[in-house]
Short mmCIF file of C-alpha atoms in Angstrom, two decimals:
data_model
loop_
_atom_site.label_atom_id
_atom_site.label_comp_id
_atom_site.label_asym_id
_atom_site.label_seq_id
_atom_site.Cartn_x
_atom_site.Cartn_y
_atom_site.Cartn_z
CA MET C 1 8.82 0.90 19.54
CA VAL C 2 6.01 3.29 18.57
CA ILE C 3 6.81 7.00 19.17
CA GLY C 4 3.34 8.22 18.04
CA LYS C 5 1.99 10.77 15.72
CA ASN C 6 2.89 13.91 17.60
CA GLU C 7 6.42 12.96 18.29
CA CYS C 8 6.99 11.96 14.72
CA LEU C 9 5.60 15.18 13.42
CA ASN C 10 7.36 17.34 15.94
CA LEU C 11 10.65 15.71 14.98
CA ALA C 12 9.93 16.48 11.27
CA GLU C 13 9.08 20.06 12.05
CA LYS C 14 12.28 20.61 14.00
CA ILE C 15 14.37 19.25 11.16
CA VAL C 16 12.67 21.53 8.58
CA ASN C 17 12.76 24.57 10.82
CA GLU C 18 16.48 23.90 11.34
CA ALA C 19 17.00 23.60 7.66
CA LEU C 20 15.07 26.90 6.94
CA ASN C 21 17.17 28.68 9.67
CA TYR C 22 20.29 27.33 8.04
CA GLY C 23 19.27 29.05 4.69
CA ALA C 24 17.23 26.44 2.82
CA THR C 25 14.75 27.98 0.42
CA GLN C 26 12.63 24.79 0.77
CA ALA C 27 12.90 21.68 2.97
CA GLU C 28 11.45 18.31 3.45
CA ALA C 29 11.85 16.03 6.47
CA ARG C 30 10.69 12.37 6.30
CA ILE C 31 10.64 10.06 9.50
CA ILE C 32 10.37 6.27 9.02
CA ASN C 33 10.31 4.43 12.42
CA PHE C 34 10.04 0.67 12.26
CA THR C 35 10.17 -2.33 14.54
CA GLU C 36 10.47 -5.68 13.05
CA TYR C 37 10.59 -9.08 14.67
CA LEU C 38 11.65 -12.17 12.71
CA THR C 39 11.48 -15.82 13.36
CA ARG C 40 13.48 -17.81 10.76
CA PHE C 41 13.47 -21.55 10.46
CA ALA C 42 15.54 -24.18 8.37
CA ASN C 43 15.98 -27.93 8.42
CA SER C 44 12.54 -28.00 10.02
CA TYR C 45 13.27 -26.09 13.23
CA ILE C 46 13.62 -22.48 14.37
CA HIS C 47 17.25 -21.27 14.34
CA GLN C 48 16.77 -17.47 14.69
CA ASN C 49 14.59 -15.31 16.77
CA VAL C 50 15.52 -11.52 16.33
CA GLY C 51 14.13 -8.09 16.52
CA GLU C 52 15.18 -4.74 15.32
CA THR C 53 13.94 -1.13 16.01
CA ASN C 54 15.37 1.66 13.90
CA ILE C 55 14.43 5.24 12.76
CA HIS C 56 15.57 6.88 9.67
CA LEU C 57 15.57 10.76 9.44
CA THR C 58 15.77 12.04 5.94
CA LEU C 59 16.21 15.61 5.01
CA ARG C 60 15.82 17.01 1.55
CA PHE C 61 17.61 20.41 1.57
CA ILE C 62 16.66 22.76 -1.37
CA LEU C 63 19.04 25.74 -1.99
CA GLY C 64 17.56 27.48 -4.89
CA LYS C 65 17.80 24.85 -7.56
CA LYS C 66 20.50 22.82 -5.77
CA ILE C 67 19.19 19.73 -4.04
CA SER C 68 20.81 17.33 -1.37
CA SER C 69 19.19 14.52 0.50
CA VAL C 70 20.88 13.09 3.80
CA THR C 71 19.72 10.36 6.06
CA ILE C 72 20.66 9.47 9.70
CA ASN C 73 19.20 7.24 12.41
CA GLU C 74 19.69 9.41 15.45
CA VAL C 75 17.20 11.73 16.96
CA SER C 76 19.12 13.95 19.36
CA ASP C 77 19.30 17.70 18.95
CA LYS C 78 23.06 17.45 18.14
CA ALA C 79 22.50 14.73 15.51
CA ILE C 80 19.80 16.84 13.87
CA LYS C 81 22.17 19.85 13.75
CA MET C 82 24.79 17.65 12.04
CA LEU C 83 22.12 16.30 9.51
CA VAL C 84 21.22 19.89 8.51
CA GLU C 85 24.79 21.15 8.33
CA ARG C 86 25.82 18.09 6.29
CA ALA C 87 22.81 18.58 4.04
CA PHE C 88 23.61 22.30 3.50
CA LYS C 89 27.26 21.66 2.71
CA ILE C 90 26.33 18.86 0.05
CA ALA C 91 23.61 21.20 -1.55
CA LYS C 92 25.96 24.14 -1.63
CA VAL C 93 28.44 22.18 -3.90
CA GLN C 94 25.82 20.63 -6.16
CA GLU C 95 25.21 21.75 -9.71
CA GLU C 96 21.91 23.54 -10.12
CA ASN C 97 18.98 21.43 -11.57
CA PRO C 98 17.20 23.79 -13.85
CA GLU C 99 14.25 21.45 -14.27
CA PHE C 100 13.41 21.48 -10.37
CA LYS C 101 10.38 23.59 -9.81
CA SER C 102 9.28 22.96 -6.22
CA LEU C 103 8.48 20.45 -3.46
CA PRO C 104 4.80 19.42 -3.57
CA GLU C 105 1.97 21.41 -2.11
CA PRO C 106 -0.24 19.88 0.62
CA GLU C 107 -3.45 18.12 -0.32
CA PRO C 108 -6.05 16.37 1.81
CA ILE C 109 -4.86 12.76 2.91
CA PRO C 110 -7.47 10.15 3.38
CA GLU C 111 -7.59 8.35 6.72
CA ILE C 112 -7.41 4.60 6.54
CA LYS C 113 -7.84 3.23 9.93
CA GLU C 114 -7.47 -0.51 9.09
CA LEU C 115 -3.78 -0.16 8.45
CA PHE C 116 -2.75 -0.80 12.15
CA VAL C 117 -3.79 -4.19 13.64
CA LYS C 118 -3.20 -4.51 17.27
CA GLU C 119 -2.77 -8.37 17.04
CA THR C 120 0.14 -7.98 14.67
CA PHE C 121 1.72 -5.21 16.79
CA GLU C 122 1.47 -7.35 19.92
CA CYS C 123 2.43 -10.63 18.33
CA THR C 124 4.83 -12.51 20.74
CA PRO C 125 7.77 -14.85 19.96
CA LYS C 126 5.74 -17.73 21.30
CA LEU C 127 2.94 -17.09 18.81
CA ARG C 128 5.24 -16.80 15.89
CA ALA C 129 6.92 -20.10 17.00
CA GLU C 130 3.46 -21.77 17.30
CA MET C 131 2.53 -20.71 13.72
CA VAL C 132 5.99 -21.80 12.36
CA LYS C 133 5.30 -25.23 14.14
CA GLU C 134 2.02 -25.58 12.50
CA LEU C 135 3.47 -24.99 9.05
CA ILE C 136 6.41 -27.26 9.57
CA ASP C 137 4.21 -30.01 10.94
CA GLU C 138 1.57 -29.62 8.09
CA ALA C 139 4.31 -29.74 5.53
CA HIS C 140 5.73 -33.05 7.00
CA SER C 141 2.28 -34.55 7.26
CA ILE C 142 1.89 -34.36 3.41
CA SER C 143 4.38 -37.03 2.64
CA PRO C 144 7.34 -38.90 4.38
CA LYS C 145 9.48 -37.75 1.46
CA ILE C 146 9.56 -34.17 2.98
CA THR C 147 12.96 -33.70 4.42
CA SER C 148 13.36 -30.08 5.15
CA VAL C 149 11.17 -26.95 5.82
CA ALA C 150 12.72 -23.46 5.69
CA GLY C 151 11.44 -19.91 5.68
CA ALA C 152 10.62 -16.83 7.77
CA LEU C 153 7.73 -15.29 9.66
CA SER C 154 8.00 -11.61 10.37
CA THR C 155 5.96 -8.93 12.04
CA THR C 156 6.58 -5.25 11.27
CA THR C 157 5.17 -2.02 12.72
CA ILE C 158 6.10 1.07 10.73
CA GLU C 159 5.38 4.75 11.36
CA MET C 160 5.90 7.32 8.61
CA ALA C 161 5.63 11.03 8.81
CA VAL C 162 6.52 13.69 6.05
CA LYS C 163 6.63 17.41 6.66
CA ASN C 164 7.79 20.17 4.26
CA SER C 165 8.24 23.92 4.34
CA LEU C 166 5.14 24.33 1.99
CA GLY C 167 2.66 22.73 4.48
CA ILE C 168 2.63 19.06 3.94
CA ASN C 169 2.14 17.24 7.36
CA ALA C 170 1.50 13.67 6.99
CA TYR C 171 1.44 10.69 9.32
CA THR C 172 0.40 7.11 9.37
CA ILE C 173 1.14 3.96 11.23
CA ALA C 174 0.77 0.44 9.82
CA THR C 175 1.46 -3.32 10.47
CA ILE C 176 2.56 -6.13 8.22
CA ALA C 177 2.76 -9.76 8.75
CA SER C 178 4.57 -11.83 6.22
CA LEU C 179 5.29 -15.63 5.93
CA ASN C 180 7.15 -17.56 3.39
CA THR C 181 8.44 -21.09 3.13
CA ASN C 182 10.60 -23.30 0.92
CA VAL C 183 9.94 -27.09 1.24
CA ILE C 184 12.51 -29.71 0.15
CA SER C 185 11.54 -33.33 -0.55
CA ARG C 186 13.82 -36.32 -1.46
CA GLU C 187 13.46 -39.58 -3.06
CA ASN C 188 16.41 -41.72 -4.21
CA ASN C 189 18.72 -38.83 -3.71
CA ILE C 190 16.66 -36.64 -5.87
CA GLU C 191 15.29 -33.43 -4.52
CA GLY C 192 12.15 -31.54 -5.03
CA PHE C 193 11.32 -27.94 -4.20
CA GLY C 194 8.16 -26.06 -3.33
CA TYR C 195 7.40 -22.52 -2.35
CA ALA C 196 4.41 -20.68 -0.78
CA ALA C 197 3.86 -17.30 0.86
CA ASP C 198 1.25 -14.97 2.30
CA VAL C 199 1.24 -11.39 3.66
CA SER C 200 -1.39 -9.39 5.58
CA ARG C 201 -1.84 -6.46 7.89
CA ASN C 202 -3.34 -8.91 10.39
CA ILE C 203 -1.21 -11.93 11.67
CA ARG C 204 -4.37 -13.76 12.35
CA GLU C 205 -5.26 -13.75 8.68
CA ILE C 206 -2.25 -15.71 7.70
CA ASN C 207 -2.96 -19.53 7.70
CA PRO C 208 0.42 -21.29 8.39
CA ARG C 209 -1.09 -24.85 7.74
CA LYS C 210 -2.38 -23.79 4.28
CA ILE C 211 1.13 -22.19 3.28
CA GLY C 212 3.00 -25.32 4.58
CA ARG C 213 0.46 -27.71 2.62
CA GLU C 214 0.88 -25.66 -0.56
CA ALA C 215 4.56 -25.67 -0.47
CA ALA C 216 4.89 -29.29 0.49
CA GLU C 217 2.52 -30.57 -2.21
CA ARG C 218 4.28 -28.57 -4.90
CA SER C 219 7.64 -30.02 -3.50
CA VAL C 220 6.45 -33.57 -3.68
CA ARG C 221 5.11 -33.18 -7.16
CA SER C 222 8.36 -31.70 -8.43
CA LEU C 223 10.36 -34.87 -7.54
CA GLY C 224 11.94 -36.57 -10.54
CA ALA C 225 12.34 -33.54 -12.64
CA LYS C 226 13.54 -34.40 -16.26
CA LYS C 227 15.50 -32.18 -18.58
CA ILE C 228 13.73 -30.74 -21.61
CA GLU C 229 15.02 -28.67 -24.58
CA PRO C 230 14.71 -25.02 -24.33
CA GLY C 231 12.47 -23.41 -27.09
CA GLU C 232 9.13 -21.54 -27.38
CA TYR C 233 6.18 -23.01 -25.37
CA GLU C 234 2.82 -22.16 -24.03
CA VAL C 235 3.29 -21.20 -20.40
CA ILE C 236 1.00 -21.03 -17.34
CA LEU C 237 2.36 -18.52 -14.89
CA GLU C 238 1.18 -18.83 -11.23
CA SER C 239 0.65 -15.53 -9.45
CA TYR C 240 4.12 -15.67 -7.84
CA ALA C 241 5.59 -15.41 -11.31
CA VAL C 242 3.03 -13.01 -12.71
CA SER C 243 3.83 -10.56 -9.74
CA THR C 244 7.53 -10.51 -10.65
CA ALA C 245 6.74 -9.92 -14.42
CA LEU C 246 4.54 -7.10 -13.40
CA LEU C 247 7.01 -5.39 -11.01
CA TYR C 248 9.68 -5.36 -13.64
CA THR C 249 7.16 -3.94 -16.02
CA ALA C 250 6.32 -1.16 -13.53
CA ILE C 251 10.08 -0.36 -12.90
CA ASN C 252 10.92 -0.20 -16.63
CA GLY C 253 7.87 1.29 -18.23
CA LEU C 254 5.12 2.36 -15.94
CA ASN C 255 6.57 5.49 -14.50
CA ALA C 256 7.21 8.90 -15.63
CA GLN C 257 10.98 8.77 -15.02
CA ALA C 258 11.31 5.86 -17.44
CA VAL C 259 9.35 7.83 -20.04
CA GLN C 260 11.41 10.85 -19.54
CA ASP C 261 14.59 8.93 -19.81
CA GLY C 262 13.56 7.42 -22.98
CA ILE C 263 13.31 3.77 -21.85
CA SER C 264 9.80 3.11 -21.43
CA PHE C 265 7.58 1.17 -23.83
CA MET C 266 4.95 3.85 -23.31
CA LEU C 267 6.84 6.02 -25.81
CA ASP C 268 5.89 3.61 -28.52
CA LEU C 269 2.53 2.15 -27.30
CA LYS C 270 0.62 4.69 -25.37
CA ASP C 271 -3.10 4.77 -26.20
CA LYS C 272 -2.43 2.06 -28.75
CA LYS C 273 -3.98 -1.49 -28.76
CA ALA C 274 -0.92 -3.56 -27.67
CA PHE C 275 -1.92 -6.40 -25.33
CA TYR C 276 -4.51 -9.00 -24.59
CA ASP C 277 -8.00 -7.51 -24.84
CA GLU C 278 -8.88 -8.48 -21.23
CA LEU C 279 -5.55 -7.13 -19.72
CA THR C 280 -6.39 -4.29 -17.23
CA ILE C 281 -3.68 -3.17 -14.70
CA TRP C 282 -3.86 -0.22 -12.21
CA ASP C 283 -2.29 1.07 -9.09
CA ASP C 284 -4.38 1.87 -6.00
CA GLY C 285 -2.76 2.67 -2.82
CA LEU C 286 -6.08 3.21 -0.97
CA ASN C 287 -7.41 -0.30 -1.93
CA LEU C 288 -7.56 -2.49 1.28
CA ASN C 289 -7.31 -5.59 -0.81
CA GLY C 290 -3.60 -4.61 -1.13
CA LEU C 291 -1.24 -3.46 1.45
CA ALA C 292 -2.81 0.06 1.32
CA PHE C 293 -0.86 3.13 2.44
CA PRO C 294 -2.42 6.66 2.27
CA PHE C 295 0.59 8.77 0.96
CA ASP C 296 3.98 8.52 -0.73
CA LEU C 297 7.50 9.46 0.31
CA GLU C 298 6.66 13.09 -0.25
CA GLY C 299 3.59 13.18 1.83
CA VAL C 300 1.34 13.28 -1.35
CA PRO C 301 -1.94 11.39 -1.16
CA LYS C 302 -2.06 8.15 -3.17
CA LYS C 303 -4.34 8.35 -6.34
CA LYS C 304 -5.73 5.45 -8.35
CA VAL C 305 -4.07 5.37 -11.75
CA ILE C 306 -5.12 3.16 -14.59
CA LEU C 307 -2.01 2.01 -16.32
CA ILE C 308 -3.38 -0.54 -18.81
CA GLU C 309 -6.94 -0.73 -19.85
CA LYS C 310 -8.40 -3.62 -21.91
CA GLY C 311 -5.01 -4.05 -23.56
CA VAL C 312 -4.28 -0.39 -24.14
CA PRO C 313 -1.40 1.28 -22.28
CA ARG C 314 -2.89 4.51 -20.71
CA ASN C 315 -1.00 6.25 -18.09
CA VAL C 316 2.19 6.26 -15.99
CA VAL C 317 2.71 7.42 -12.22
CA TYR C 318 4.54 10.61 -11.17
CA ASP C 319 6.32 11.97 -8.20
CA SER C 320 6.49 15.80 -7.91
CA TYR C 321 9.70 16.26 -9.85
CA THR C 322 8.79 14.22 -12.93
CA ALA C 323 5.25 15.86 -12.70
CA HIS C 324 6.55 19.45 -12.66
CA ARG C 325 8.80 18.70 -15.71
CA GLU C 326 5.53 18.22 -17.63
CA GLY C 327 3.32 20.79 -15.99
CA LYS C 328 1.42 18.19 -14.06
CA LYS C 329 0.74 17.19 -10.48
CA SER C 330 2.17 14.12 -8.72
CA THR C 331 0.11 11.11 -8.55
CA GLY C 332 1.42 10.18 -5.14
CA HIS C 333 4.01 7.69 -6.29
CA SER C 334 7.33 9.03 -4.96
CA ALA C 335 9.40 6.01 -4.15
CA ARG C 336 13.09 5.48 -3.14
CA PHE C 337 14.63 5.99 -6.65
CA GLY C 338 11.84 8.12 -8.34
CA PRO C 339 8.17 7.30 -9.10
CA LEU C 340 6.96 3.80 -8.88
CA PRO C 341 3.53 2.07 -8.79
CA THR C 342 3.76 0.06 -5.44
CA HIS C 343 0.19 -0.87 -5.04
CA LEU C 344 -0.41 -2.91 -8.29
CA PHE C 345 -3.57 -4.80 -9.31
CA MET C 346 -4.25 -6.92 -12.26
CA ARG C 347 -8.03 -7.65 -13.09
CA GLU C 348 -8.96 -11.26 -12.60
CA GLY C 349 -10.61 -13.34 -15.43
CA ASP C 350 -12.79 -16.27 -15.45
CA SER C 351 -10.50 -19.44 -15.70
CA THR C 352 -9.00 -21.84 -13.12
CA ILE C 353 -5.56 -23.37 -13.32
CA ASN C 354 -7.03 -26.64 -14.28
CA GLU C 355 -8.91 -25.15 -17.21
CA MET C 356 -5.68 -23.39 -18.32
CA ILE C 357 -4.00 -26.84 -18.15
CA ARG C 358 -6.75 -28.50 -20.21
CA GLU C 359 -6.43 -25.64 -22.86
CA THR C 360 -2.63 -26.24 -23.25
CA LYS C 361 -1.28 -28.53 -26.01
CA LYS C 362 2.41 -28.34 -25.14
CA GLY C 363 3.60 -25.93 -22.39
CA ILE C 364 5.13 -25.24 -19.13
CA LEU C 365 3.55 -24.62 -15.75
CA VAL C 366 5.76 -22.12 -13.76
CA THR C 367 5.36 -21.43 -9.99
CA ARG C 368 7.69 -18.56 -9.77
CA PHE C 369 10.67 -16.71 -11.23
CA HIS C 370 14.08 -16.19 -9.68
CA TYR C 371 17.23 -13.95 -10.35
CA VAL C 372 15.29 -11.87 -12.85
CA ARG C 373 17.25 -9.01 -14.76
CA THR C 374 16.39 -6.55 -17.42
CA VAL C 375 17.99 -7.07 -20.70
CA HIS C 376 16.31 -4.38 -22.74
CA PRO C 377 13.98 -1.88 -20.88
CA ARG C 378 12.19 -0.24 -23.71
CA LYS C 379 11.33 -3.71 -25.12
CA LEU C 380 10.83 -4.94 -21.58
CA VAL C 381 13.08 -8.05 -22.26
CA LEU C 382 13.80 -9.87 -19.06
CA THR C 383 15.85 -12.95 -18.45
CA GLY C 384 15.64 -15.08 -15.37
CA MET C 385 15.10 -18.71 -14.07
CA THR C 386 12.06 -20.66 -13.11
CA ARG C 387 12.21 -22.02 -9.54
CA ASP C 388 10.36 -24.17 -6.94
CA GLY C 389 8.09 -26.15 -9.19
CA THR C 390 8.16 -26.28 -12.99
CA TRP C 391 6.00 -28.89 -15.04
CA LEU C 392 5.59 -30.02 -18.66
CA ILE C 393 2.12 -30.07 -19.97
CA GLU C 394 1.06 -32.07 -23.04
CA ASN C 395 -2.43 -32.39 -24.53
CA GLY C 396 -4.16 -30.89 -21.43
CA GLU C 397 -2.33 -32.93 -18.74
CA ILE C 398 0.60 -32.32 -16.56
CA LYS C 399 3.12 -35.03 -17.68
CA TYR C 400 6.04 -34.56 -15.35
CA PRO C 401 8.28 -32.04 -13.57
CA VAL C 402 11.13 -30.55 -15.48
CA LYS C 403 14.47 -29.07 -14.54
CA ASN C 404 14.56 -25.38 -14.13
CA LEU C 405 14.61 -23.30 -17.27
CA ARG C 406 16.18 -19.98 -18.19
CA PHE C 407 13.86 -17.57 -20.05
CA THR C 408 14.58 -14.47 -22.09
CA GLU C 409 11.46 -12.94 -23.16
CA SER C 410 9.81 -9.57 -23.79
CA MET C 411 7.06 -8.90 -21.32
CA LEU C 412 5.37 -6.93 -24.13
CA ARG C 413 5.13 -9.96 -26.29
CA MET C 414 4.04 -12.01 -23.22
CA PHE C 415 1.16 -9.54 -22.41
CA SER C 416 0.12 -9.56 -26.18
CA ASN C 417 -0.04 -13.35 -26.02
CA ILE C 418 -2.17 -13.98 -23.03
CA GLU C 419 -4.88 -16.41 -23.79
CA LEU C 420 -6.54 -16.81 -20.30
CA ILE C 421 -6.57 -15.06 -17.00
CA GLY C 422 -7.36 -16.71 -13.80
CA LYS C 423 -10.37 -16.02 -11.52
CA GLU C 424 -8.43 -16.05 -8.19
CA VAL C 425 -5.82 -13.37 -7.25
CA ARG C 426 -3.12 -13.51 -4.71
CA ARG C 427 -1.58 -10.74 -2.72
CA ILE C 428 2.20 -10.53 -2.92
CA GLY C 429 4.19 -8.29 -0.60
CA LEU C 430 6.84 -6.00 -1.92
CA SER C 431 10.43 -6.03 -0.74
CA ARG C 432 11.11 -3.15 1.59
CA TRP C 433 13.66 -2.08 -1.08
CA TYR C 434 10.75 -0.75 -3.03
CA GLY C 435 8.75 0.59 -0.17
CA VAL C 436 5.48 -0.34 1.63
CA GLY C 437 3.35 -2.02 -1.03
CA SER C 438 1.95 -5.17 -2.75
CA ILE C 439 1.01 -6.71 -6.01
CA VAL C 440 -2.54 -8.45 -6.37
CA VAL C 441 -2.57 -10.74 -9.45
CA PRO C 442 -4.13 -13.90 -10.84
CA SER C 443 -2.36 -16.58 -12.78
CA ILE C 444 -2.25 -16.33 -16.54
CA LYS C 445 -1.98 -18.52 -19.47
CA VAL C 446 0.34 -17.23 -22.40
CA GLY C 447 0.33 -18.75 -25.93
CA LYS C 448 4.05 -18.07 -26.61
CA PHE C 449 7.02 -17.75 -24.18
CA GLN C 450 10.66 -18.22 -24.97
CA PHE C 451 12.94 -20.48 -22.78
CA THR C 452 16.67 -20.21 -23.76
CA GLY C 453 18.41 -22.48 -21.53
CA THR C 454 18.33 -25.15 -18.75
CA THR C 455 19.90 -26.09 -15.45
CA GLU C 456 20.95 -29.17 -13.70
CA TYR C 457 18.39 -29.06 -10.98
#
C-alpha cells in the first residue's frame, strides 16, 4: 500500500518535531514503507503466494553528543510518542561520542522519474503465476533429465522518506521485480544443478523463459560431476561469482568505516598500482543501468565515486559520521551498518566467455559462490564454496563438470591476477539486508586462484 509523498513527509516531520519538543538537540526520522508480493515455487509447481505490507519508522535522537536509534512499525500518535520517549531514555544513558559532529545538512536531490514502474506496482498473482509457468515449462523443455525447478518471483514497491531537524526533506518511490531459479537434473541417480536470476524496475523486462533456459542448460551440463584435487588453478568467474567477490570487497575495504577501523586494504594500497591495468570499479546510485536510488538512509544525495581506477585504488565512500571525522562531506552512502557502496559497477572488457575458455590451459569455470565468509578483512581473504555449475577446463576446452570446491583466496591477489574481462555485464540485485541497490559486473578470467577443499556433490 502506497501512502504517498505528503503523508510520508508529514509523518517524518511529526516524529522530528516530537523529538525536538522532548529535548533533542538534533533529530532525524526515516520512513520506509514497502509492499512485497512473492510467488515461490519448488518441485516444478507453485507452493506459496504471499504478500506483505509493512512500515518502519526510525528515529535518530541526538542529545548533545549522546545518540540513540529506535525503530517501530506503528504510525499512531500514541506509538510515535512511545518511540520518542524510548529514544530519549536510551540516549540519556548513552556515553558521549566525542567524534560526533552533526547530522548532515540538506543538499539538492536529483529527481529520477524512472524508479517507479506502474506495471510492476500493479502486477497480479495471475501474471506472476504465468511467468513462473513459462520459466518451468522452458526449463523442462531443455531436457527430459530436468526433474525439479525451484525459485521465487517477487515484486516490491518501496517508499522512503528522510527528514531531519537541519532541513533535509527527501522522498522517493521505487519498484523492484526479481526472479531467481535453481534447476535440478538427474541421470542414473546423479544430480546436476543450475542457477539463473534477473532483477529490474520493470516486471516486463524480465524474461522468464530466458532465465529458465539458462539455469536448465547449466544444470544438464553439470551432470556427472567428478572429484578433482584442490590446488591453484586458472579460474573463470561468471558475473554471479564476481558480484559476490565485489560485494565483500566493498564491505571489507571500500568504505570509510573500514579505513577508520584499520581493517581496509586502502590503508596499504591507496593511490598505488595494485591490480590489473583494466580494472575500474565505481559506485553510482544515479545510473539507471543499475537499480538507481537518489539518496541514502540519511537523505544525502548519491554521488558517483571512483573506487578503483585502472588498477589503482582511489577512494572510499562516506556517510555523515565517517565524513565528519575526517573533515569531509558525506558521499551519500549511509547504509544499515555504516557507509557502504550499494550501486557498484565494474567496467566491461572485450572478451567473451568462449574466448576466456580458449585462453585457459588448466582452470575452473565457476558459476557462483555460496556461503562466503571473511577470513582476513585487511588482506581481503575470503572463503566459500562454488555452487550450481563448476567445470574443469583443459587446453582451451571444457572437459567435464566437477564437484564443488572450497576456495580460500585473497581478493587482492585475485584482482591483481585478472587476465581478461568480459564484454557483457549482468545486473545483480542486492539483498534487502544491504539496502536498495545492485551490482553490475562482467565475467572475468583470473590467472591464479586457490582452491583448498572439495565436497561430495
